[in-house]
């Protein structure tokens, strides 16, 4: 899992761990992305101003949540 620090530009990337739960035998095949590499340097989601005035909306970078 990758976490992105938006408090500085360019954004800082931090690797971290996540716990996942496998259901029904784990035979799913969700789409994959490369870390690093799936977010471009000019992507608006990582070049957002997180200080006042706050943005009225925000779209997280990366692929959609897989519901398979």
XYZ file of C-alpha atoms in Angstrom, residues 1-3 14-22 35:
13
model
C 0.000 0.000 0.000
C 1.210 3.498 -0.749
C 0.333 6.606 1.210
C 5.373 6.430 1.913
C 5.141 2.647 1.744
C 2.994 0.987 4.378
C 1.174 -2.250 5.132
C -2.495 -3.164 4.900
C -4.580 -6.043 6.160
C -6.912 -7.635 3.654
C -9.575 -10.300 3.983
C -9.790 -13.037 1.337
C 4.019 1.374 -7.473
